[in-house]
Amino acid sequence: MKKPPEKLRSGFTTGAAAAAAAKAGLLFLLTGQTPASVTIRFLTGEPIRIAVHGCTQVSPNKARVTIIKDAGDDPDITHKAEIGAEVTLDDTAPPVALQITGGIGVGRVTKPGLEIPPGQAAITPGPMTMITNSINEVLSEHPTDAGIHVNVFVPEGERLAQKTLNARLGILGGLSILGTTGIVRPMSHDAYVATIEKAMDVAQAADATHLVLTTGRRSERFAQQLWPHLKDLAFIQIGDFFQKAMAAAAQRGFDSVTLAVFFGKAVKMAQNIPHTHAAKSELTLKTLAQWTFEKTGNQALADLVAGANTARHAFDPLMAEAPAVVAHVAEQARRCAQGFADHRLKVGYVIFDYEGIVVVDTEAE
């Protein structure tokens, strides 16, 4: 009997880690006891107990706490990173006034278009609410007349941020403290789609009217070399989210989009596949073989395409013997993209060979 797949373990966001650090710091200052762990609530209402990594007293009124962020079975760049909070009791502030700021390793927003205005620390509303709720839970049992200042920090934040798209979004100097609910759901696509949408919001706020969509860093690098006059924010990596990216661009009213991709992704896009990772190569190659025969009448070439391991393996013989098939793929993909955008924007398609040379450009034809 086939063993059922094991359930993937959920984790918690940087925002949840910051909330836990803030709660532990305030508990330490108000009780004098060092907590080994704290329980916070996600914005869904679910409780989670989070271990305290480090807790030190900086001064009689200030504590410094760190948490090790756990992304569960869907690790990202911040998995196992230290997320911390310095909590200060301020007798000069209004009673129970709460101030939340970002310190070392927390990025600062420099461009409009995000949910946080320029000039502020990149701590999104979800974490702000979780920190506030966690502080209020402590105060309900241990009241104080002092004001409270929570300064969130990430010791390695500036280094880790270099591996993210933060700079492209105008978030400089560190990581974003994120989390819609506080929970990291394994294999969830929501975070990637949200990143695509945020990147488009930043481009729109900078008055960009044209986007170049790529499926990864390599295709983006080739696209940036092809259009050096465009600002970095006009280039957006959409991964496998073909349909959602086109719909998001249309909803934001951009004038035009160029998709710059490799042949394998273009073949899937040309077959109207909304999420290009999900397609089985056997099915896509069968359709590609059919197009090959329709365009060339060459059954041997069509059979070669049908028997290829991947679209990439079919690419070289097609370019050598039937480049019109590759051009047909680009045109079909362009039409599918327009359909996903509800025909609300102009779409162009560029297909690169695997060395970055443009082999098809629908705008040049």
Coordinates of C-alpha atoms in Angstrom, one line a residue:
M1 CA 0.0 0.0 0.0
K2 CA 1.3 3.4 -0.9
K3 CA 2.3 5.5 2.1
P4 CA 0.2 8.7 2.4
P5 CA 2.2 11.8 2.1
E6 CA 3.3 13.4 5.3
K7 CA 1.6 16.6 6.3
L8 CA 3.9 19.5 5.8
R9 CA 4.7 21.6 8.8
S10 CA 3.6 25.2 9.0
G11 CA 5.9 27.9 10.3
F12 CA 5.7 31.5 11.4
T13 CA 6.6 34.8 9.7
T14 CA 9.1 37.5 10.5
G15 CA 6.2 39.5 11.8
A16 CA 5.2 36.7 14.2
A17 CA 8.8 36.4 15.4
A18 CA 8.9 40.1 16.1
A19 CA 5.6 39.9 18.1
A20 CA 7.0 37.1 20.2
A21 CA 10.2 39.0 20.9
A22 CA 8.3 42.1 21.9
K23 CA 6.0 40.1 24.2
A24 CA 9.0 38.3 25.8
G25 CA 10.8 41.6 26.3
L26 CA 7.9 43.3 28.0
L27 CA 7.3 40.3 30.2
F28 CA 10.9 40.3 31.3
L29 CA 10.8 44.0 32.2
L30 CA 7.5 43.8 34.1
T31 CA 8.0 40.5 36.0
G32 CA 11.8 40.2 36.3
Q33 CA 11.6 36.6 35.0
T34 CA 13.3 35.4 31.8
P35 CA 10.7 33.6 29.7
A36 CA 11.8 30.4 27.9
S37 CA 9.0 30.8 25.5
V38 CA 5.9 32.9 24.9
T39 CA 2.5 32.3 23.3
I40 CA 1.2 34.7 20.8
R41 CA -1.8 34.6 18.5
F42 CA -1.8 34.7 14.8
L43 CA -4.3 37.1 13.2
T44 CA -6.4 34.1 12.5
G45 CA -6.8 33.7 16.2
E46 CA -4.7 30.5 16.4
P47 CA -2.2 30.4 19.3
I48 CA 1.4 29.4 18.8
R49 CA 4.2 28.9 21.4
I50 CA 7.5 30.3 20.3
A51 CA 10.8 29.6 22.0
V52 CA 12.9 32.6 23.1
H53 CA 16.5 32.4 21.7
G54 CA 18.1 35.2 23.8
C55 CA 17.0 37.6 26.4
T56 CA 19.3 40.2 28.0
Q57 CA 18.8 43.3 30.1
V58 CA 20.3 46.3 28.4
S59 CA 19.4 48.8 31.2
P60 CA 16.9 48.9 34.0
N61 CA 14.2 50.0 31.5
K62 CA 15.3 48.1 28.4
A63 CA 15.4 44.4 27.4
R64 CA 16.7 42.9 24.2
V65 CA 15.1 39.6 23.0
T66 CA 15.7 37.5 19.9
I67 CA 13.7 34.7 18.3
I68 CA 14.8 32.2 15.6
K69 CA 12.4 32.4 12.8
D70 CA 11.0 29.0 11.7
A71 CA 9.4 28.9 8.2
G72 CA 8.3 25.2 8.7
D73 CA 8.6 23.0 5.7
D74 CA 8.6 25.9 3.2
P75 CA 11.9 27.5 4.1
D76 CA 12.8 30.9 2.6
I77 CA 15.7 33.3 2.9
T78 CA 14.7 34.2 6.5
H79 CA 14.4 30.6 7.7
K80 CA 16.5 30.3 10.9
A81 CA 17.3 34.0 10.9
E82 CA 17.4 35.9 14.2
I83 CA 14.5 38.4 14.6
G84 CA 14.7 40.6 17.6
A85 CA 13.0 43.4 19.6
E86 CA 14.4 45.9 22.0
V87 CA 11.6 46.9 24.5
T88 CA 11.9 50.1 26.5
L89 CA 9.7 51.4 29.3
D90 CA 9.6 55.2 29.0
D91 CA 8.3 57.0 32.1
T92 CA 8.2 60.3 30.2
A93 CA 5.8 59.0 27.6
P94 CA 2.0 59.0 28.0
P95 CA 0.7 56.0 29.9
V96 CA 0.6 52.8 27.7
A97 CA 1.5 54.7 24.6
L98 CA 3.0 52.2 22.2
Q99 CA 5.6 53.1 19.6
I100 CA 6.9 50.5 17.1
T101 CA 10.0 51.3 15.1
G102 CA 12.5 49.4 12.9
G103 CA 16.2 49.2 13.8
I104 CA 19.3 47.6 12.5
G105 CA 18.6 45.1 9.6
V106 CA 15.0 46.3 9.1
G107 CA 14.6 48.0 5.7
R108 CA 13.3 51.4 5.1
V109 CA 10.8 52.2 2.4
T110 CA 12.1 54.7 -0.2
K111 CA 9.5 54.5 -3.0
P112 CA 5.8 55.1 -3.2
G113 CA 3.4 52.3 -4.1
L114 CA 3.7 50.0 -1.1
E115 CA 1.3 49.8 1.8
I116 CA 3.9 51.6 3.9
P117 CA 4.7 55.2 3.0
P118 CA 8.2 56.3 2.1
G119 CA 10.5 57.1 5.0
Q120 CA 9.0 54.5 7.4
A121 CA 10.4 51.1 8.5
A122 CA 9.3 48.2 6.3
I123 CA 7.0 46.7 8.9
T124 CA 3.7 45.8 7.3
P125 CA 0.3 46.2 9.0
G126 CA -0.1 42.5 9.9
P127 CA 3.1 42.5 12.1
M128 CA 2.2 45.9 13.6
T129 CA -1.2 44.4 14.7
M130 CA 0.4 41.2 16.1
I131 CA 3.0 43.2 18.1
T132 CA 0.3 45.5 19.5
N133 CA -1.9 42.6 20.4
S134 CA 1.0 40.8 22.1
I135 CA 1.9 43.8 24.1
N136 CA -1.7 44.3 25.2
E137 CA -1.9 40.7 26.3
V138 CA 1.0 41.3 28.7
L139 CA -0.5 44.6 29.9
S140 CA -3.8 42.9 30.7
E141 CA -2.0 40.9 33.4
H142 CA 0.9 43.2 34.3
P143 CA -0.3 46.8 34.0
T144 CA 2.2 49.7 33.8
D145 CA 1.9 53.5 33.6
A146 CA 5.0 53.7 31.4
G147 CA 5.0 54.2 27.7
I148 CA 6.4 51.3 25.6
H149 CA 8.8 51.5 22.7
V150 CA 9.4 48.3 20.6
N151 CA 12.3 48.6 18.2
V152 CA 12.4 45.6 15.9
F153 CA 15.8 44.5 14.5
V154 CA 17.4 41.8 12.4
P155 CA 21.1 41.3 13.1
E156 CA 21.8 39.8 9.6
G157 CA 19.0 41.7 7.9
E158 CA 21.1 43.8 5.6
R159 CA 23.0 40.8 4.3
L160 CA 19.9 38.7 3.9
A161 CA 18.1 41.5 2.1
Q162 CA 20.7 41.3 -0.8
K163 CA 19.1 37.9 -1.7
T164 CA 15.6 39.4 -1.9
L165 CA 13.8 41.8 -4.3
N166 CA 13.7 44.5 -1.6
A167 CA 16.0 46.9 -3.3
R168 CA 13.9 46.6 -6.5
L169 CA 10.8 47.5 -4.4
G170 CA 12.7 50.5 -2.9
I171 CA 13.2 48.9 0.5
L172 CA 16.8 49.6 1.5
G173 CA 19.0 48.7 4.4
G174 CA 17.4 45.4 5.4
L175 CA 14.6 43.0 5.4
S176 CA 10.8 43.6 5.5
I177 CA 8.9 42.5 8.6
L178 CA 6.0 40.7 6.9
G179 CA 3.0 38.5 7.5
T180 CA -0.6 38.8 6.6
T181 CA -1.7 36.3 9.3
G182 CA 1.6 35.3 10.9
I183 CA 1.5 31.8 9.5
V184 CA 3.8 30.4 6.8
R185 CA 1.8 27.8 4.9
P186 CA 4.1 25.3 3.2
M187 CA 3.9 25.3 -0.6
S188 CA 1.6 28.4 -0.6
H189 CA 1.9 30.6 -3.6
D190 CA 0.3 33.6 -2.0
A191 CA 3.6 35.2 -1.0
Y192 CA 5.0 35.0 -4.5
V193 CA 1.9 36.5 -6.1
A194 CA 1.9 39.2 -3.5
T195 CA 5.5 40.0 -4.4
I196 CA 4.5 40.3 -8.0
E197 CA 1.6 42.6 -7.2
K198 CA 3.8 44.8 -4.9
A199 CA 6.4 45.1 -7.6
M200 CA 3.8 46.3 -10.0
D201 CA 2.4 48.8 -7.5
V202 CA 5.9 50.2 -7.1
A203 CA 6.4 50.5 -10.9
Q204 CA 3.0 52.1 -11.2
A205 CA 3.8 54.6 -8.5
A206 CA 6.9 55.5 -10.4
D207 CA 4.8 56.3 -13.5
A208 CA 6.0 53.2 -15.4
T209 CA 3.6 52.4 -18.3
H210 CA 5.5 49.4 -19.7
L211 CA 6.6 46.2 -17.9
V212 CA 9.0 43.5 -18.9
L213 CA 7.9 40.2 -17.3
T214 CA 10.4 37.3 -17.0
T215 CA 10.1 33.9 -15.3
G216 CA 13.4 34.0 -13.3
R217 CA 16.7 35.7 -12.7
R218 CA 18.5 34.4 -15.8
S219 CA 15.8 35.5 -18.2
E220 CA 15.6 38.9 -16.4
R221 CA 19.3 39.4 -16.7
F222 CA 19.1 38.9 -20.5
A223 CA 16.1 41.2 -20.7
Q224 CA 17.9 43.9 -18.8
Q225 CA 20.8 43.7 -21.2
L226 CA 18.3 43.9 -24.1
W227 CA 16.6 47.0 -22.7
P228 CA 19.3 48.9 -20.7
H229 CA 17.3 52.2 -20.9
L230 CA 14.5 50.8 -18.7
K231 CA 14.6 51.2 -14.9
D232 CA 15.0 48.1 -12.8
L233 CA 11.5 48.5 -11.4
A234 CA 10.1 47.8 -14.9
F235 CA 11.5 44.3 -14.8
I236 CA 9.4 41.8 -12.8
Q237 CA 10.0 38.1 -12.2
I238 CA 6.7 36.3 -12.4
G239 CA 7.9 32.7 -11.9
D240 CA 5.2 30.3 -13.0
F241 CA 2.3 32.7 -12.4
F242 CA 1.5 33.5 -16.0
Q243 CA -2.3 34.1 -15.6
K244 CA -2.1 36.0 -12.3
A245 CA 0.7 38.3 -13.5
M246 CA -1.2 39.2 -16.7
A247 CA -4.4 39.8 -14.8
A248 CA -2.5 42.0 -12.2
A249 CA -0.9 44.1 -14.9
A250 CA -4.3 44.6 -16.6
Q251 CA -6.0 45.5 -13.3
R252 CA -3.4 48.2 -12.7
G253 CA -3.9 49.8 -16.1
F254 CA -0.4 49.4 -17.6
D255 CA -0.2 50.3 -21.3
S256 CA 1.9 47.4 -22.4
V257 CA 3.8 44.3 -21.3
T258 CA 6.6 42.3 -22.9
L259 CA 7.2 38.8 -21.8
A260 CA 10.9 37.8 -22.2
V261 CA 11.3 34.0 -21.6
F262 CA 13.0 30.9 -22.7
F263 CA 11.4 28.4 -25.1
G264 CA 10.3 25.9 -22.5
K265 CA 8.1 28.4 -20.7
A266 CA 6.9 29.9 -24.0
V267 CA 5.6 26.5 -25.1
K268 CA 3.5 26.1 -21.9
M269 CA 2.3 29.7 -22.2
A270 CA 1.3 29.2 -25.8
Q271 CA -1.0 26.4 -24.7
N272 CA -2.9 28.7 -22.3
I273 CA -1.6 27.1 -19.2
P274 CA -2.2 29.5 -16.3
H275 CA 0.5 28.2 -14.0
T276 CA 3.4 26.9 -16.1
H277 CA 5.0 24.7 -13.5
A278 CA 1.9 22.4 -13.4
A279 CA 2.0 21.3 -17.0
K280 CA 3.2 17.8 -17.9
S281 CA 5.9 17.9 -20.5
E282 CA 4.5 15.0 -22.5
L283 CA 1.3 16.8 -23.2
T284 CA 3.0 20.1 -24.1
L285 CA 5.4 18.3 -26.4
K286 CA 2.6 16.5 -28.2
T287 CA 1.0 19.8 -29.0
L288 CA 4.3 21.3 -30.1
A289 CA 4.8 18.2 -32.4
Q290 CA 1.4 18.9 -33.9
W291 CA 2.3 22.5 -34.6
T292 CA 5.6 21.3 -36.1
F293 CA 3.8 19.1 -38.6
E294 CA 1.2 21.7 -39.4
K295 CA 3.9 24.3 -40.2
T296 CA 6.4 22.1 -42.0
G297 CA 4.7 18.9 -43.1
N298 CA 7.8 17.1 -41.9
Q299 CA 6.7 14.0 -40.0
A300 CA 10.2 13.0 -39.0
L301 CA 10.8 16.4 -37.3
A302 CA 7.4 16.2 -35.7
D303 CA 8.2 12.8 -34.3
L304 CA 11.6 14.0 -33.1
V305 CA 9.8 16.8 -31.2
A306 CA 7.2 14.5 -29.7
G307 CA 10.0 12.2 -28.5
A308 CA 12.1 14.9 -26.9
N309 CA 12.6 14.8 -23.2
T310 CA 11.8 18.5 -22.8
A311 CA 10.9 21.5 -24.9
R312 CA 14.5 22.7 -24.5
H313 CA 15.7 19.5 -26.2
A314 CA 13.3 20.2 -29.0
F315 CA 14.5 23.7 -29.4
D316 CA 17.8 23.2 -31.3
P317 CA 16.4 21.0 -34.1
L318 CA 13.4 23.4 -34.5
M319 CA 15.7 26.4 -34.8
A320 CA 17.8 24.6 -37.3
E321 CA 15.0 23.2 -39.5
A322 CA 11.8 25.1 -38.7
P323 CA 12.3 28.5 -36.9
A324 CA 8.7 29.3 -38.1
V325 CA 7.5 26.9 -35.4
V326 CA 9.3 28.8 -32.7
A327 CA 7.8 32.1 -34.1
H328 CA 4.4 30.4 -34.0
V329 CA 4.9 29.5 -30.3
A330 CA 5.7 33.1 -29.5
E331 CA 2.6 34.4 -31.3
Q332 CA 0.3 31.8 -29.6
A333 CA 1.8 32.7 -26.2
R334 CA 1.2 36.4 -27.0
R335 CA -2.4 35.8 -27.7
C336 CA -2.9 33.7 -24.6
A337 CA -1.3 36.5 -22.5
Q338 CA -3.7 39.0 -24.0
G339 CA -6.5 36.7 -23.1
F340 CA -5.4 36.5 -19.5
A341 CA -5.2 40.3 -19.5
D342 CA -8.7 40.5 -20.8
H343 CA -7.3 42.2 -23.9
R344 CA -6.8 45.4 -21.9
L345 CA -3.1 45.9 -22.7
K346 CA -0.6 45.5 -25.5
V347 CA 1.5 42.4 -25.3
G348 CA 4.9 41.6 -26.9
Y349 CA 6.9 38.4 -26.7
V350 CA 10.6 37.7 -26.8
I351 CA 12.0 34.2 -26.8
F352 CA 15.7 33.8 -25.9
D353 CA 17.9 30.9 -26.8
Y354 CA 19.8 29.5 -23.9
E355 CA 22.7 31.8 -24.4
G356 CA 20.5 34.9 -24.2
I357 CA 20.3 35.6 -27.9
V358 CA 16.9 36.8 -29.1
V359 CA 15.5 34.3 -31.6
V360 CA 11.9 35.7 -31.8
D361 CA 10.6 39.2 -31.1
T362 CA 6.9 39.7 -32.0
E363 CA 7.3 43.4 -31.8
A364 CA 10.0 43.3 -34.6
E365 CA 7.9 41.4 -37.0

